[in-house]
Amino acid sequence: MLALLLVTNVAHGGFPPSWYMNALEKADPNILGYVARFEEDACVITERELKDAVASVIKESEVEPKPGRRGEVHLSVSVRCLDVDQTSVFSLAIQFGRKDSDSTVLYVKDYGEIFAAMEADVVLQNTKTAVEAAMTDYTLANFDR
C-alpha cells in the first residue's frame, strides 16, 4: 500500500522547513536505503545504469547506499520515459520516503524534473544532479544541524 503525505511542496532552492528536515533524520544516517525503478520503459538507459548512478551519488555523500527501503528513511527514484514525436521525454520523481509495517509515505518535496533527451549520458547526469540535491538536504538534516 502506498500512502502519500499531502503537504505543501517546498520550493526548490532555499532552506527546507524544520518539519521536513526532522522527517529526514535517522538513527543511523550513515546508511541510506534506496529504491530506483522504471515506471515505464526507460528508453535510452538500463535499470542497472540507473541504480549505479543513484548509488554513486549516495556514496559521494559519504553515506553507504543499500538497495531497498531499509530503516526509517529511504530515497525513492523513479524514471518514466515517453516517446513524443520521436523524442524521448523523461520524468524523474525523486523523493524521500518512510516505510512502516503496512505502507510507505513519500514526502511531497520532489527533486525530480521533466526533460527531453536522446542520449543516456544526459539522462544519467540529470538523475545524478537531482539525487545530489536530495542528498544535500539529507546530509544537512543528519550531519550538519
mmCIF file of N, CA, C and O in Angstrom, residues 34 36 46-60 65 124 127-128:
data_model
loop_
_atom_site.group_PDB
_atom_site.id
_atom_site.type_symbol
_atom_site.label_atom_id
_atom_site.label_comp_id
_atom_site.label_asym_id
_atom_site.label_seq_id
_atom_site.Cartn_x
_atom_site.Cartn_y
_atom_site.Cartn_z
ATOM 1 N N TYR A 34 17.654 2.795 -0.691
ATOM 2 C CA TYR A 34 17.141 3.477 -1.879
ATOM 3 C C TYR A 34 16.423 2.481 -2.778
ATOM 4 O O TYR A 34 16.713 1.296 -2.784
ATOM 5 N N ALA A 36 15.340 2.389 -6.841
ATOM 6 C CA ALA A 36 15.461 3.026 -8.158
ATOM 7 C C ALA A 36 14.756 2.119 -9.157
ATOM 8 O O ALA A 36 15.105 0.959 -9.305
ATOM 9 N N THR A 46 19.513 1.774 -18.936
ATOM 10 C CA THR A 46 19.108 0.488 -18.375
ATOM 11 C C THR A 46 18.830 0.646 -16.882
ATOM 12 O O THR A 46 19.264 1.624 -16.253
ATOM 13 N N GLU A 47 18.160 -0.330 -16.326
ATOM 14 C CA GLU A 47 17.883 -0.299 -14.888
ATOM 15 C C GLU A 47 19.188 -0.344 -14.088
ATOM 16 O O GLU A 47 19.336 0.339 -13.082
ATOM 17 N N ARG A 48 20.154 -1.112 -14.552
ATOM 18 C CA ARG A 48 21.449 -1.189 -13.868
ATOM 19 C C ARG A 48 22.149 0.174 -13.873
ATOM 20 O O ARG A 48 22.723 0.594 -12.867
ATOM 21 N N GLU A 49 22.121 0.883 -15.004
ATOM 22 C CA GLU A 49 22.732 2.218 -15.072
ATOM 23 C C GLU A 49 22.056 3.175 -14.097
ATOM 24 O O GLU A 49 22.731 3.969 -13.431
ATOM 25 N N LEU A 50 20.738 3.099 -14.004
ATOM 26 C CA LEU A 50 20.001 3.958 -13.076
ATOM 27 C C LEU A 50 20.418 3.668 -11.635
ATOM 28 O O LEU A 50 20.758 4.582 -10.878
ATOM 29 N N LYS A 51 20.415 2.404 -11.244
ATOM 30 C CA LYS A 51 20.768 2.029 -9.876
ATOM 31 C C LYS A 51 22.211 2.406 -9.553
ATOM 32 O O LYS A 51 22.501 2.895 -8.458
ATOM 33 N N ASP A 52 23.107 2.200 -10.508
ATOM 34 C CA ASP A 52 24.509 2.563 -10.285
ATOM 35 C C ASP A 52 24.672 4.073 -10.116
ATOM 36 O O ASP A 52 25.467 4.530 -9.280
ATOM 37 N N ALA A 53 23.942 4.856 -10.903
ATOM 38 C CA ALA A 53 24.027 6.322 -10.805
ATOM 39 C C ALA A 53 23.546 6.798 -9.442
ATOM 40 O O ALA A 53 24.190 7.643 -8.799
ATOM 41 N N VAL A 54 22.426 6.260 -8.977
ATOM 42 C CA VAL A 54 21.878 6.657 -7.671
ATOM 43 C C VAL A 54 22.839 6.260 -6.556
ATOM 44 O O VAL A 54 23.171 7.068 -5.685
ATOM 45 N N ALA A 55 23.330 5.027 -6.595
ATOM 46 C CA ALA A 55 24.249 4.552 -5.561
ATOM 47 C C ALA A 55 25.534 5.371 -5.541
ATOM 48 O O ALA A 55 26.064 5.676 -4.460
ATOM 49 N N SER A 56 26.034 5.760 -6.704
ATOM 50 C CA SER A 56 27.288 6.523 -6.746
ATOM 51 C C SER A 56 27.137 7.891 -6.094
ATOM 52 O O SER A 56 28.043 8.350 -5.397
ATOM 53 N N VAL A 57 26.000 8.544 -6.279
ATOM 54 C CA VAL A 57 25.789 9.860 -5.651
ATOM 55 C C VAL A 57 25.652 9.714 -4.139
ATOM 56 O O VAL A 57 26.193 10.525 -3.378
ATOM 57 N N ILE A 58 24.964 8.682 -3.692
ATOM 58 C CA ILE A 58 24.837 8.454 -2.250
ATOM 59 C C ILE A 58 26.227 8.231 -1.646
ATOM 60 O O ILE A 58 26.566 8.806 -0.615
ATOM 61 N N LYS A 59 27.063 7.423 -2.317
ATOM 62 C CA LYS A 59 28.429 7.175 -1.841
ATOM 63 C C LYS A 59 29.249 8.462 -1.798
ATOM 64 O O LYS A 59 30.019 8.676 -0.869
ATOM 65 N N GLU A 60 29.093 9.304 -2.832
ATOM 66 C CA GLU A 60 29.827 10.575 -2.858
ATOM 67 C C GLU A 60 29.452 11.469 -1.676
ATOM 68 O O GLU A 60 30.222 12.344 -1.287
ATOM 69 N N PRO A 65 25.067 3.320 0.460
ATOM 70 C CA PRO A 65 23.779 3.012 -0.172
ATOM 71 C C PRO A 65 23.415 1.536 0.005
ATOM 72 O O PRO A 65 24.274 0.667 -0.114
ATOM 73 N N LEU A 124 21.364 10.224 -17.345
ATOM 74 C CA LEU A 124 22.073 9.855 -16.119
ATOM 75 C C LEU A 124 22.603 11.077 -15.393
ATOM 76 O O LEU A 124 22.551 11.145 -14.165
ATOM 77 N N THR A 127 19.735 12.791 -13.659
ATOM 78 C CA THR A 127 19.361 11.989 -12.496
ATOM 79 C C THR A 127 20.337 12.230 -11.355
ATOM 80 O O THR A 127 19.927 12.465 -10.209
ATOM 81 N N LYS A 128 21.627 12.202 -11.649
ATOM 82 C CA LYS A 128 22.637 12.430 -10.611
ATOM 83 C C LYS A 128 22.492 13.819 -9.988
ATOM 84 O O LYS A 128 22.587 13.968 -8.768
#
